Short mmCIF file of C-alpha atoms and ligand atoms in Angstrom, two decimals:
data_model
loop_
_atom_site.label_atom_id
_atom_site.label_comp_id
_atom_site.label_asym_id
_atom_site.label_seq_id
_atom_site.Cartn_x
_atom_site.Cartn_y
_atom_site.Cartn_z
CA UNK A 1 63.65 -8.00 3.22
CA UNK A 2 65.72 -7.80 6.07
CA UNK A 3 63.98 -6.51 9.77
CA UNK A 4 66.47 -4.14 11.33
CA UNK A 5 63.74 -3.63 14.38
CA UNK A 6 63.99 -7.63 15.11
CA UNK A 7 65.59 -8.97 18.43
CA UNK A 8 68.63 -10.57 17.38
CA UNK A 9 68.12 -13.99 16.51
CA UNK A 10 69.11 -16.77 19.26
CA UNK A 11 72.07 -18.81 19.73
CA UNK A 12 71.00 -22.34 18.74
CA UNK A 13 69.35 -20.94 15.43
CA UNK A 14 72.49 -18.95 14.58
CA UNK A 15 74.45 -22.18 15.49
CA UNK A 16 72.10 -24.46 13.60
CA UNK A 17 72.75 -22.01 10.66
CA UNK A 18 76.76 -22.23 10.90
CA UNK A 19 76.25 -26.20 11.17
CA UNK A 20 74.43 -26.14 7.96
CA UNK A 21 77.20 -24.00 6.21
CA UNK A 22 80.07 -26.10 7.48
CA UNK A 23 78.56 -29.32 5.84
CA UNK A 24 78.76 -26.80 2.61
CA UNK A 25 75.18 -26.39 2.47
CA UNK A 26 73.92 -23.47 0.85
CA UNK A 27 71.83 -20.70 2.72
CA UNK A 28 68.21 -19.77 2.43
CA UNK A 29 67.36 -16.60 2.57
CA UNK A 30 65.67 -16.52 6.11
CA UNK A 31 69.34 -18.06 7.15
CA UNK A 32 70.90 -15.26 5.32
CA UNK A 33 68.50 -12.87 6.98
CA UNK A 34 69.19 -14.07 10.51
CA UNK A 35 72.81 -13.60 10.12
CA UNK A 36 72.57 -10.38 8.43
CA UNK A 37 70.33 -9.10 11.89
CA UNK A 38 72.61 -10.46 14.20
CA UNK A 39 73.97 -8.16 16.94
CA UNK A 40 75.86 -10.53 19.50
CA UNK A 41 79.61 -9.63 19.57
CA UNK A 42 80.51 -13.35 21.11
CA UNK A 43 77.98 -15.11 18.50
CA UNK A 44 79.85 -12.96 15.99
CA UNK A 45 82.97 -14.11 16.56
CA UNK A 46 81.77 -17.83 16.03
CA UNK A 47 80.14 -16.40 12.62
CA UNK A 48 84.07 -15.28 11.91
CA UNK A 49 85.66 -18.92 12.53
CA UNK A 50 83.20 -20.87 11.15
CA UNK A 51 83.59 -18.50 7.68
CA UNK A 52 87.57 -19.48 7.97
CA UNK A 53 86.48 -23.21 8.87
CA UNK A 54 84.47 -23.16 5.68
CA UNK A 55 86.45 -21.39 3.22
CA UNK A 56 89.74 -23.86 4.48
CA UNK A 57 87.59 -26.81 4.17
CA UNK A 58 86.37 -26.43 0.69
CA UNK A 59 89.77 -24.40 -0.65
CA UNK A 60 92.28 -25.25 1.94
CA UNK A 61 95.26 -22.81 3.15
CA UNK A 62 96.00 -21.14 -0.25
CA UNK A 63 94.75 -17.28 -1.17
CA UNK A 64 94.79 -16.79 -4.72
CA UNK A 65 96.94 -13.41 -6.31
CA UNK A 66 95.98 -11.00 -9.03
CA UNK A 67 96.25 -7.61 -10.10
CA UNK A 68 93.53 -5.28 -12.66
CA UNK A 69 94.69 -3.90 -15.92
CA UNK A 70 92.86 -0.83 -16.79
CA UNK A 71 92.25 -0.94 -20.73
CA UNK A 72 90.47 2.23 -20.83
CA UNK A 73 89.20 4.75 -18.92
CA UNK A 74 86.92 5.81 -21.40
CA UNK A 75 83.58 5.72 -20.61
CA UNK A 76 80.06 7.01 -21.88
CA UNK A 77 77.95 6.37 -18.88
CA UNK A 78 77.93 8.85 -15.58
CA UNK A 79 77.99 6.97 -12.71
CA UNK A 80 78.61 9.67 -10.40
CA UNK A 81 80.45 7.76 -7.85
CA UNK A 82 83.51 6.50 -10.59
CA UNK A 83 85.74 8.79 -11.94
CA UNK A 84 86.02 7.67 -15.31
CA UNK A 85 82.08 9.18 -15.31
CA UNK A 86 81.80 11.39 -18.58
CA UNK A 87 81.28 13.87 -16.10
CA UNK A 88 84.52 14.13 -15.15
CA UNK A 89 85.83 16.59 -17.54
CA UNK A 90 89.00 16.91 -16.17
CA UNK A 91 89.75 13.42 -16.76
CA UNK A 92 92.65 12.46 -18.91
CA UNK A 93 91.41 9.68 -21.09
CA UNK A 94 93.15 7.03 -22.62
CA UNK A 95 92.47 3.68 -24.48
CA UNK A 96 95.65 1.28 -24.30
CA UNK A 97 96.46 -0.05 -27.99
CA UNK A 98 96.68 -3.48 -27.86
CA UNK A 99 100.53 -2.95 -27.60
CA UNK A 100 100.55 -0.79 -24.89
CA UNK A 101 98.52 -3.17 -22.78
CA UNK A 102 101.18 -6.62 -24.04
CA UNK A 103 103.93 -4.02 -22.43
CA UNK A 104 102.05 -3.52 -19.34
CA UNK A 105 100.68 -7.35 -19.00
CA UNK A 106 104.40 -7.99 -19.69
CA UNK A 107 105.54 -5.65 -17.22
CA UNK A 108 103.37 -7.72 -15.01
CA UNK A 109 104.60 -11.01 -15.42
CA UNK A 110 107.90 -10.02 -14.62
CA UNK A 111 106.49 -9.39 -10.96
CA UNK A 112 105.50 -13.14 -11.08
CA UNK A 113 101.84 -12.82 -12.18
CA UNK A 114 100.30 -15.13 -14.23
CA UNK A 115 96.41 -14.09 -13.76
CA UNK A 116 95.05 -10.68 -14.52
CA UNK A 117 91.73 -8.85 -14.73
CA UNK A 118 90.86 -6.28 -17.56
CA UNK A 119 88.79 -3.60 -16.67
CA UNK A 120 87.33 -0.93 -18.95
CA UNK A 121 84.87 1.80 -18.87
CA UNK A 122 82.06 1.09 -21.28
CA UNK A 123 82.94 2.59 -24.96
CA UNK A 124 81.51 0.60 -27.51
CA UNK A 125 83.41 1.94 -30.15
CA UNK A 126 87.24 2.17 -28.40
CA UNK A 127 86.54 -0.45 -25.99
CA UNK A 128 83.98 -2.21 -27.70
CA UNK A 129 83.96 -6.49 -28.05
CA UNK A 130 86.52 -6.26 -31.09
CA UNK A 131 88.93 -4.72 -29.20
CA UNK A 132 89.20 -6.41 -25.98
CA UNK A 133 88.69 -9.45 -28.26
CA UNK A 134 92.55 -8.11 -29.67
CA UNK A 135 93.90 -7.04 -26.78
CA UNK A 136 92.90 -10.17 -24.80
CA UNK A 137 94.84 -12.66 -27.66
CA UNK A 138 97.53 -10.68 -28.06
CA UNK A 139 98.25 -10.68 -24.20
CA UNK A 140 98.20 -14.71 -24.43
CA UNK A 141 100.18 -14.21 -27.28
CA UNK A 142 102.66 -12.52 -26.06
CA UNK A 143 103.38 -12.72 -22.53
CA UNK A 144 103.44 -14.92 -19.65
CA UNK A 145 99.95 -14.41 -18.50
CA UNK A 146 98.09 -17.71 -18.30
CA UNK A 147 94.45 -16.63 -17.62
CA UNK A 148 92.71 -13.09 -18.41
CA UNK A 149 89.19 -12.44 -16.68
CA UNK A 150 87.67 -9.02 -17.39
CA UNK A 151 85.53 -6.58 -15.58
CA UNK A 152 83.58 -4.54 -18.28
CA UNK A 153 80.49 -3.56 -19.41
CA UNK A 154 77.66 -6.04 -20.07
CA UNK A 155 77.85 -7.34 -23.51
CA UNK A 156 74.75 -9.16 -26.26
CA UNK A 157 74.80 -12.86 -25.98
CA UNK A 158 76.82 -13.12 -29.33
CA UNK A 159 79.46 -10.96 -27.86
CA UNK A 160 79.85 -12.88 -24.73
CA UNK A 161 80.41 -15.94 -26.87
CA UNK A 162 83.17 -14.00 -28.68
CA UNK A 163 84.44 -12.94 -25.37
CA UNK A 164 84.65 -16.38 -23.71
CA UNK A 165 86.01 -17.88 -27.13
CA UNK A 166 88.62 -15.51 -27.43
CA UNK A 167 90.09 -17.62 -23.52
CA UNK A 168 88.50 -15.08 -21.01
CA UNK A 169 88.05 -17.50 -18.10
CA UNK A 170 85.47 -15.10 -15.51
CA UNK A 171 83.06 -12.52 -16.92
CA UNK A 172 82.74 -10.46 -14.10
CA UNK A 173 80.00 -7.56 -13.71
CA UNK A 174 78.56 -5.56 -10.41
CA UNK A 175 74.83 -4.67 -10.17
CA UNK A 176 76.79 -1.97 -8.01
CA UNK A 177 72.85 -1.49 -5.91
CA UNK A 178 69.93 -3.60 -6.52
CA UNK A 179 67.80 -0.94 -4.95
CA UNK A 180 66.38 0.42 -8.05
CA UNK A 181 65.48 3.87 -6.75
CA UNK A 182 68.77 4.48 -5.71
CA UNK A 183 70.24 2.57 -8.50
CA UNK A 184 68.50 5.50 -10.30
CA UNK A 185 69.77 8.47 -8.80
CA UNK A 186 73.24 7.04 -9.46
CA UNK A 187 72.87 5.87 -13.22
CA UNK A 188 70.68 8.91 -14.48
CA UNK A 189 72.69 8.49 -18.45
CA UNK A 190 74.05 6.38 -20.91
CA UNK A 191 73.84 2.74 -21.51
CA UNK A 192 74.30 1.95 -17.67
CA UNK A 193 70.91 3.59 -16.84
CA UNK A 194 68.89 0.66 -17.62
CA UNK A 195 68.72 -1.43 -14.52
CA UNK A 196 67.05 -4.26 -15.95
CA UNK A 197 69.32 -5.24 -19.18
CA UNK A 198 72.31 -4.75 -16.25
CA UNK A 199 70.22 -7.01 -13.74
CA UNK A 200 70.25 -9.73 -16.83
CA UNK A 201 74.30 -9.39 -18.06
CA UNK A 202 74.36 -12.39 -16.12
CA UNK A 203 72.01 -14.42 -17.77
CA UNK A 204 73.02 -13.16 -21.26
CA UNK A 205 76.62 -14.28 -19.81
CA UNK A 206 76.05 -17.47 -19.11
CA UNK A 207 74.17 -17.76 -22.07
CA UNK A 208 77.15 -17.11 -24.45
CA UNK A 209 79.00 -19.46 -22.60
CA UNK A 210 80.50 -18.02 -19.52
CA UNK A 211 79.93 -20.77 -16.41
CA UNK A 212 82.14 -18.55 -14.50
CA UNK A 213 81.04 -15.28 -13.78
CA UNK A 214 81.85 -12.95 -10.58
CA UNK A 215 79.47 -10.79 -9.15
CA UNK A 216 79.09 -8.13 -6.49
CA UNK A 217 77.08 -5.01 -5.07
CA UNK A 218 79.49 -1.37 -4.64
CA UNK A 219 79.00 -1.34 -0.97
CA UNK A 220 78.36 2.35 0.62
CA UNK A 221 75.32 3.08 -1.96
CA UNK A 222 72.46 1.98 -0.50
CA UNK A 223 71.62 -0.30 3.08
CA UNK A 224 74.56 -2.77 2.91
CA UNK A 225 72.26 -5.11 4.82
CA UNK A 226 69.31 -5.38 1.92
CA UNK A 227 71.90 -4.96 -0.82
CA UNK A 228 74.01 -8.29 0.38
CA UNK A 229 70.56 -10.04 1.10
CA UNK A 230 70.15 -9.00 -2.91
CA UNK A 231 72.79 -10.12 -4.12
CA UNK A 232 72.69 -13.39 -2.36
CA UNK A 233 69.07 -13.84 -3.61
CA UNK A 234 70.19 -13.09 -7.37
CA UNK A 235 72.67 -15.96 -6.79
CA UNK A 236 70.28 -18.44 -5.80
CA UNK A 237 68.25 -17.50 -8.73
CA UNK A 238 70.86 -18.47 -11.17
CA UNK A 239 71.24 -21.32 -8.84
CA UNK A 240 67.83 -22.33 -9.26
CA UNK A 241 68.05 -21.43 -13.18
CA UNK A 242 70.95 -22.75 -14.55
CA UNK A 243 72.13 -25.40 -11.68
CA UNK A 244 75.17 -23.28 -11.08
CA UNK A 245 75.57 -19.51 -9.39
CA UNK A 246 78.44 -17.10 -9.64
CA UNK A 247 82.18 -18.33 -9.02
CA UNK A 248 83.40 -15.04 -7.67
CA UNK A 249 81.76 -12.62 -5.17
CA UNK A 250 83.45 -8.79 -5.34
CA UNK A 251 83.33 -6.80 -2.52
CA UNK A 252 84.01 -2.91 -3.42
CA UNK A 253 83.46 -0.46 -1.13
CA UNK A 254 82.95 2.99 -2.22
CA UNK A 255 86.23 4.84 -2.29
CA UNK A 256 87.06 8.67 -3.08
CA UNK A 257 87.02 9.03 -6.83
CA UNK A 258 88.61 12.18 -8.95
CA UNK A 259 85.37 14.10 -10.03
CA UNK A 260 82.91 11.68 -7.91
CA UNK A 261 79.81 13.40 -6.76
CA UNK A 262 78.55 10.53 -4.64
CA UNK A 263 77.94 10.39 -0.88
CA UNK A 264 80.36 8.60 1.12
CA UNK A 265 79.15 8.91 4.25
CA UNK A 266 75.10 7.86 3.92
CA UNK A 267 75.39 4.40 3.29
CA UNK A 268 79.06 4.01 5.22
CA UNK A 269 80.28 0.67 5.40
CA UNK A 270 82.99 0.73 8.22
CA UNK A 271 85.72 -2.36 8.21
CA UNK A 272 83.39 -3.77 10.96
CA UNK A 273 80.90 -4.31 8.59
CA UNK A 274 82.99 -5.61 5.62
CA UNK A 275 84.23 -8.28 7.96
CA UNK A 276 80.66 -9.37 8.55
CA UNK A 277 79.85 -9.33 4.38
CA UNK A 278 82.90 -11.37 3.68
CA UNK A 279 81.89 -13.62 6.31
CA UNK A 280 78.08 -14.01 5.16
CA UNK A 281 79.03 -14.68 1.68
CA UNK A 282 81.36 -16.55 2.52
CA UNK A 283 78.54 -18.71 4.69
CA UNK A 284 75.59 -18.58 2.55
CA UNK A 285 77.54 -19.86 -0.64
CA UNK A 286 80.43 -21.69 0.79
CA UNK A 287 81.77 -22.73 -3.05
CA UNK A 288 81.96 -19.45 -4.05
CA UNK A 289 85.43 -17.36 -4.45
CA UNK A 290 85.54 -14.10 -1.95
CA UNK A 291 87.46 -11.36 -3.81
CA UNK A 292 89.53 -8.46 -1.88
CA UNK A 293 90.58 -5.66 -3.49
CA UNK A 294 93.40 -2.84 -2.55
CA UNK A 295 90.14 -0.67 -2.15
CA UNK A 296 90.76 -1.42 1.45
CA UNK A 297 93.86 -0.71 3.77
CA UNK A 298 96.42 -3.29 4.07
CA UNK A 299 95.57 -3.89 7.75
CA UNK A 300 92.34 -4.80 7.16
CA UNK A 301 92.46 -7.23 3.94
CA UNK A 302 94.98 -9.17 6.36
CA UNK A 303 92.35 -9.66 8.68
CA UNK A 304 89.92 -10.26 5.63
CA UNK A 305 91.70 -13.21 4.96
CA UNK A 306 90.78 -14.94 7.88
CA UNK A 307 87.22 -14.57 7.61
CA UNK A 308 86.93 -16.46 4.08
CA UNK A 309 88.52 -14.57 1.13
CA UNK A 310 90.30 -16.68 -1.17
CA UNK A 311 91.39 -14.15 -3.44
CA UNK A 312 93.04 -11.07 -3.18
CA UNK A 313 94.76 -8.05 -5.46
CA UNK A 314 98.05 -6.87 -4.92
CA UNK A 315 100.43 -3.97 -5.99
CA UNK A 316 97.49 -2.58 -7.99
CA UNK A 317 97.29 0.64 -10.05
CA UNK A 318 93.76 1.36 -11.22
CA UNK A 319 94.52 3.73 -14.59
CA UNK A 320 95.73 2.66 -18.11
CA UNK A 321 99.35 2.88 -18.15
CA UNK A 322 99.81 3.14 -14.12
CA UNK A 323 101.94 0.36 -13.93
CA UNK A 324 104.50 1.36 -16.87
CA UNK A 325 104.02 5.00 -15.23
CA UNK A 326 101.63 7.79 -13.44
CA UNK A 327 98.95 6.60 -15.59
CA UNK A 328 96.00 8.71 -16.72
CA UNK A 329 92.92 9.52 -14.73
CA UNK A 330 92.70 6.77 -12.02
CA UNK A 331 89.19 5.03 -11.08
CA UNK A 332 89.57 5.15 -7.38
CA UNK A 333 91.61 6.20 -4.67
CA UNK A 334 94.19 2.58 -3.46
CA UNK A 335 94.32 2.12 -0.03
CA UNK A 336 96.67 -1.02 0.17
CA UNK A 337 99.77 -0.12 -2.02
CA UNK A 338 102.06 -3.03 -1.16
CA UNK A 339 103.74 -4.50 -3.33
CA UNK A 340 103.14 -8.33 -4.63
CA UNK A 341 106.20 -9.73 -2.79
CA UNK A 342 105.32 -7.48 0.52
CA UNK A 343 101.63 -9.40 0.27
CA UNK A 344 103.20 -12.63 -0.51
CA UNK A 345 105.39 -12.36 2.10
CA UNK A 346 102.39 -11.35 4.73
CA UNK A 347 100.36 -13.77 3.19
CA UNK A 348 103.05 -16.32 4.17
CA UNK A 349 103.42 -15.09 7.59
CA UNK A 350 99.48 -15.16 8.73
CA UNK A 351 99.84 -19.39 7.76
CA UNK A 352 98.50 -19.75 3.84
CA UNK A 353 100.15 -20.23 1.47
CA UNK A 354 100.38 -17.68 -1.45
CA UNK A 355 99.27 -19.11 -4.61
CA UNK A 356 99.90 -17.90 -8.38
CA UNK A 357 97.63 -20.85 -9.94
CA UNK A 358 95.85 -20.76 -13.23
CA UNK A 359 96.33 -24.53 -13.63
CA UNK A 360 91.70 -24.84 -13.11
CA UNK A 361 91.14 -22.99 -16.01
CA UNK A 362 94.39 -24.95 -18.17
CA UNK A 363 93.22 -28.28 -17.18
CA UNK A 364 89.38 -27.32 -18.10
CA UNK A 365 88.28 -27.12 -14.11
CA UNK A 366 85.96 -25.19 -14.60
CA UNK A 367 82.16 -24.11 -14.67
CA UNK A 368 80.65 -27.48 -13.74
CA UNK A 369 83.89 -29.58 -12.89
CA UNK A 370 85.21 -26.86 -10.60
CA UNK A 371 81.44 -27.44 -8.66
CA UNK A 372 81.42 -30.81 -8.87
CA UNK A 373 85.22 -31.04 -7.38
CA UNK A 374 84.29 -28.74 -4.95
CA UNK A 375 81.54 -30.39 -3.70
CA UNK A 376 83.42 -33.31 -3.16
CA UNK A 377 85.43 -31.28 -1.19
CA UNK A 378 88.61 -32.25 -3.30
CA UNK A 379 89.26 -29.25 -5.08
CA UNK A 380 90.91 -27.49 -1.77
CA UNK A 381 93.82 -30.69 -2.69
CA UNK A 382 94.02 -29.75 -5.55
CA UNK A 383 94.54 -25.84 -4.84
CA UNK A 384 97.01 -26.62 -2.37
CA UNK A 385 99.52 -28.81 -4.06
CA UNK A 386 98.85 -26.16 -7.16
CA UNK A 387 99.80 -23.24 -4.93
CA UNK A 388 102.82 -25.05 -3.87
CA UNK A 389 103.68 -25.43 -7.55
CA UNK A 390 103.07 -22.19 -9.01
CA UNK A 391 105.02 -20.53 -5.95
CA UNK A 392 108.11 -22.60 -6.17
CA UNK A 393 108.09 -20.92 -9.82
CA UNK A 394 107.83 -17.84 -8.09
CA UNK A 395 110.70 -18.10 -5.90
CA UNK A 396 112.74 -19.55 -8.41
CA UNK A 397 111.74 -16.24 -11.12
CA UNK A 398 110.53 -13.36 -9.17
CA UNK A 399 111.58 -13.45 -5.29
CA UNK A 400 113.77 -11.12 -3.87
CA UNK A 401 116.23 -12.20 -1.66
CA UNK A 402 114.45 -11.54 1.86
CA UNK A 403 111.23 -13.01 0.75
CA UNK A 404 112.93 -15.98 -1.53
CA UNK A 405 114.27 -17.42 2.26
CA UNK A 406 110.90 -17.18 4.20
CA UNK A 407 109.29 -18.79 1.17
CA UNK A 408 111.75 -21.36 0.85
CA UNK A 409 110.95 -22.55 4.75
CA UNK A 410 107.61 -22.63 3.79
CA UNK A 411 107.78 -24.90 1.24
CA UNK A 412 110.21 -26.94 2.50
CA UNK A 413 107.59 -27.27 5.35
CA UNK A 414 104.98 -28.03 2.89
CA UNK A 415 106.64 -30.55 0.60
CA UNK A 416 107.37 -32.79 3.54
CA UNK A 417 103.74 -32.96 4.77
CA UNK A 418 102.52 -33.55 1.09
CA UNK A 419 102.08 -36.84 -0.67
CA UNK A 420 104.41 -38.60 -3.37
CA UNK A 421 105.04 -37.17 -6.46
CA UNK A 422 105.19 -33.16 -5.52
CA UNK A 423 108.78 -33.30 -4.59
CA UNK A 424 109.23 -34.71 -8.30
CA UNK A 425 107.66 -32.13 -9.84
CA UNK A 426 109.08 -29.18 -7.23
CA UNK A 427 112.67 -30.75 -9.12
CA UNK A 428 111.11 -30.30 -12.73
CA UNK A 429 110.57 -26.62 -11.73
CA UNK A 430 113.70 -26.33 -10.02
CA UNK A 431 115.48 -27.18 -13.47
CA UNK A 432 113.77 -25.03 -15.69
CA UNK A 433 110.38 -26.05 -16.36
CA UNK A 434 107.49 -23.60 -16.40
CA UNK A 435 103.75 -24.02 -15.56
CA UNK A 436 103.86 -27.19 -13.74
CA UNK A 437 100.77 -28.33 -12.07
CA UNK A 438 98.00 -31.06 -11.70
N1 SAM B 1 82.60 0.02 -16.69
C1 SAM B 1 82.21 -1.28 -16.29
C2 SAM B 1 81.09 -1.25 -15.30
O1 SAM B 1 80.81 -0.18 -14.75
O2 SAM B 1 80.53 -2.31 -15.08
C3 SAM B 1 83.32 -2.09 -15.70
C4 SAM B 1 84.48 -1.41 -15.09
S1 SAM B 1 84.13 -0.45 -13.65
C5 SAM B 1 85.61 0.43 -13.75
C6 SAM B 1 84.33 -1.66 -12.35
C7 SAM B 1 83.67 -1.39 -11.04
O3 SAM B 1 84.35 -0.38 -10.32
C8 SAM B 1 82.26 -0.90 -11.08
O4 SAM B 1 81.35 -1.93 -11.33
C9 SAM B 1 82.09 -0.28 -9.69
O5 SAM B 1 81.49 -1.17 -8.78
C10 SAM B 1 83.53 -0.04 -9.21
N2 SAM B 1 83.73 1.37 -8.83
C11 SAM B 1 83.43 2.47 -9.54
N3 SAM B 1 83.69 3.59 -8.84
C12 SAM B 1 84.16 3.20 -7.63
C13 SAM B 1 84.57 3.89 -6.45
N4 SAM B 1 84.55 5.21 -6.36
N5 SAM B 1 84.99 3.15 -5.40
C14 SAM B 1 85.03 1.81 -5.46
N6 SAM B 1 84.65 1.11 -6.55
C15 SAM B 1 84.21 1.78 -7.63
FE1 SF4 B 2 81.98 3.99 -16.62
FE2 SF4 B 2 82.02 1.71 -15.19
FE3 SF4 B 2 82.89 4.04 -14.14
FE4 SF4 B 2 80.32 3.72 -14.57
S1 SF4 B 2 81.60 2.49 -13.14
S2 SF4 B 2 81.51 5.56 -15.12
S3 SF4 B 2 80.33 2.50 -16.42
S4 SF4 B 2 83.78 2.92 -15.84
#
């Protein structure tokens, strides 16, 4: 798919490919290709600010916040790179009652989150559709957590449509490698070892109703280069099929696990080459959300951020209960552990603006209204004045002292450049109300 062997490709074609993503066009895959064999340091750094050109044109300044809430780590597949695997037999397993997971979503909220991802390992009968289906309402129920989006194992159609009905806003699934012989020797039991129903979660997704669904490949198991080209041509299938293709792109790369037996060093993906894969995607599907984990050290998801994320994790633990305390047996080893206010604040100080929003998915923004708005290139106003919003709540419930000031300039900074009618609703917040937005 992609020729390694190929002289890199020349400057007006790579140029004439950045021109067509900055008028938010969408890639084809000899575009894709092209940029995935370019070797030109300078033509690489114009890859780099056209991503940050695109990603501020269609979603302006703001980066989006969230942390993962393990559920369970559970799990009756062997991947042998996770180390929840049922391999792992010095794992400490543990299913959250629905309780347990209100007190840690709670727990949350206190930070100042209002948007959190579920993750579980697949167990059909703890972790199965009728429990996430409880845990997920009583969360809404019960805390201050506006939108849920969950990370688990792919579902029938009629489940999906229980999970979507039940408020889930993104379904979110990795293929983890589309290289099937490698996807293989990785996935040799369980449910997980059959490539194609995992290839199709998408399409059984969409089918019960999700329009927004995040995808991604676990970069460091195969050739990053064919597994991005992959994924970006299973996007522009569903493009092709359904009109729409995935809101979110993940990008994991493989980290230490307890009780992994995978090989990190074959397939390496250095930080130089994560840049270049937030970049791409961020190119080739310029409406699509780029998610950053706390996989990666803090230095580098700061420099992520400039090369076309719009979302990022913070203050993550990645076991059930490792926010309330140790936590049981955790996925994956963290390598940013900053807390939410040290990210806000960073976030702050690199010139975006740190945004605790959920108001898409409240105002029904989503699916095909999200892609319509952001086509027209409007949804980026709407994302801004909404970050504004949701962090002024932040300041006003959450800050601590040091951060509350520096956030304070910047929205004072912020509020004078914006239109009519935000400095009204900055003073509804200011006296008390909650979940203000447009
Ligand atoms: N069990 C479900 C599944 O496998 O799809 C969902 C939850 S699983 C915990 C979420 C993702 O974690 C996986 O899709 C995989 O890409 C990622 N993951 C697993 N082990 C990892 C590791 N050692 N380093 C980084 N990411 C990992
Ligand atoms: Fe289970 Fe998911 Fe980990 Fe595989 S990646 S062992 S399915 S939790």
């Amino acid at each position: 798919m992609v020729n390694h062997n190929m002289t890199g490709p020349d400057r007006h074609r790579i140029r004439d490919i950045l021109d067509r993503s900055l008028r938010l066009q969408t890639l084809n895959m000899s575009e894709v290709s092209s940029l995935l064999a370019l070797s030109d340091r300078d033509l690489w750094d114009e890859v780099f600010h056209a991503a940050r050109r695109v990603k501020e044109k269609v979603y302006g300044r703001r980066i989006v916040l969230f942390a993962p809430l393990y559920l369970s780590n559970e799990c009756s597949n062997d991947c042998l790179y996770c180390g929840f695997r049922t391999g792992n037999s010095d794992a400490r397993r543990k299913t959250l009652s629905a309780a347990e997971a209100v007190e840690e979503a709670a727990l949350l909220a206190g930070r100042g989150y209002r948007r959190l991802l579920l993750v579980a390992g697949e167990h059909p009968k703890r972790a199965g559709i009728d429990y996430i289906e409880k845990t997920v309402g009583a969360i809404y129920r019960e805390t201050d957590i506006r939108i849920l989006h969950v990370n688990a194992a792919p579902m029938s159609v009629e489940d999906f449509r229980r999970l979507r009905a039940s408020g889930v806003g993104v379904y979110q699934c990795f293929q983890e490698t589309y290289h099937l012989p490698s996807y293989r020797s990785y996935h040799r039991h369980g449910a997980k070892a059959d490539y194609d129903g995992r290839l199709h979660a998408m399409d059984r997704a969409i089918e019960g109703g999700f329009e927004d669904v995040g995808m991604g490949v676990l970069l460091g198991l195969y050739d990053w280069r064919w597994d991005v080209a992959a994924l970006i041509a299973h996007c522009r299938r569903l493009i092709g099929k359904y009109g729409f293709g995935p809101h979110t792109l993940s990008v994991p790369r493989l980290q230490p696990a307890p009780g992994a037996r995978a090989d990190l060093e074959r397939y390496r993906v250095t930080g130089e080459d994560l840049k270049k894969i937030v970049a791409i995607y961020r190119l080739s599907l310029p409406y699509v959300g780029v998610v950053i984990s706390t996989r990666e050290p803090a230095g580098l998801r700061d420099e992520l951020l400039a090369l076309g994320a719009s979302q990022i994790s913070a203050g993550s633990k990645t076991s059930p209960r490792g926010y309330l305390n140790d936590g049981d047996t955790e996925q994956f080893e963290i390598g940013d552990s900053r807390s939410l206010e040290e990210v806000i604040g960073k976030i702050a100080g690199l010139g975006m603006i740190p945004s605790l929003c959920t108001a898409c998915y409240r105002e029904g923004r989503s699916g095909a209204r999200f892609r319509e708005l952001a086509e027209e290139a409007v949804i980026g106003n709407f994302c801004h004045e909404n970050a504004i919003l949701s962090l002024t709540e932040y300041v006003r419930e959450c800050a601590n002292p040091e951060v509350r000031e520096q956030l304070k300039r910047l929205l004072n900074e912020e509020v004078a450049k914006s239109r009519n009618g935000l400095a009204e609703k900055i003073q509804r917040i200011e006296s008390g109300t909650r979940d203000v937005h447009i």
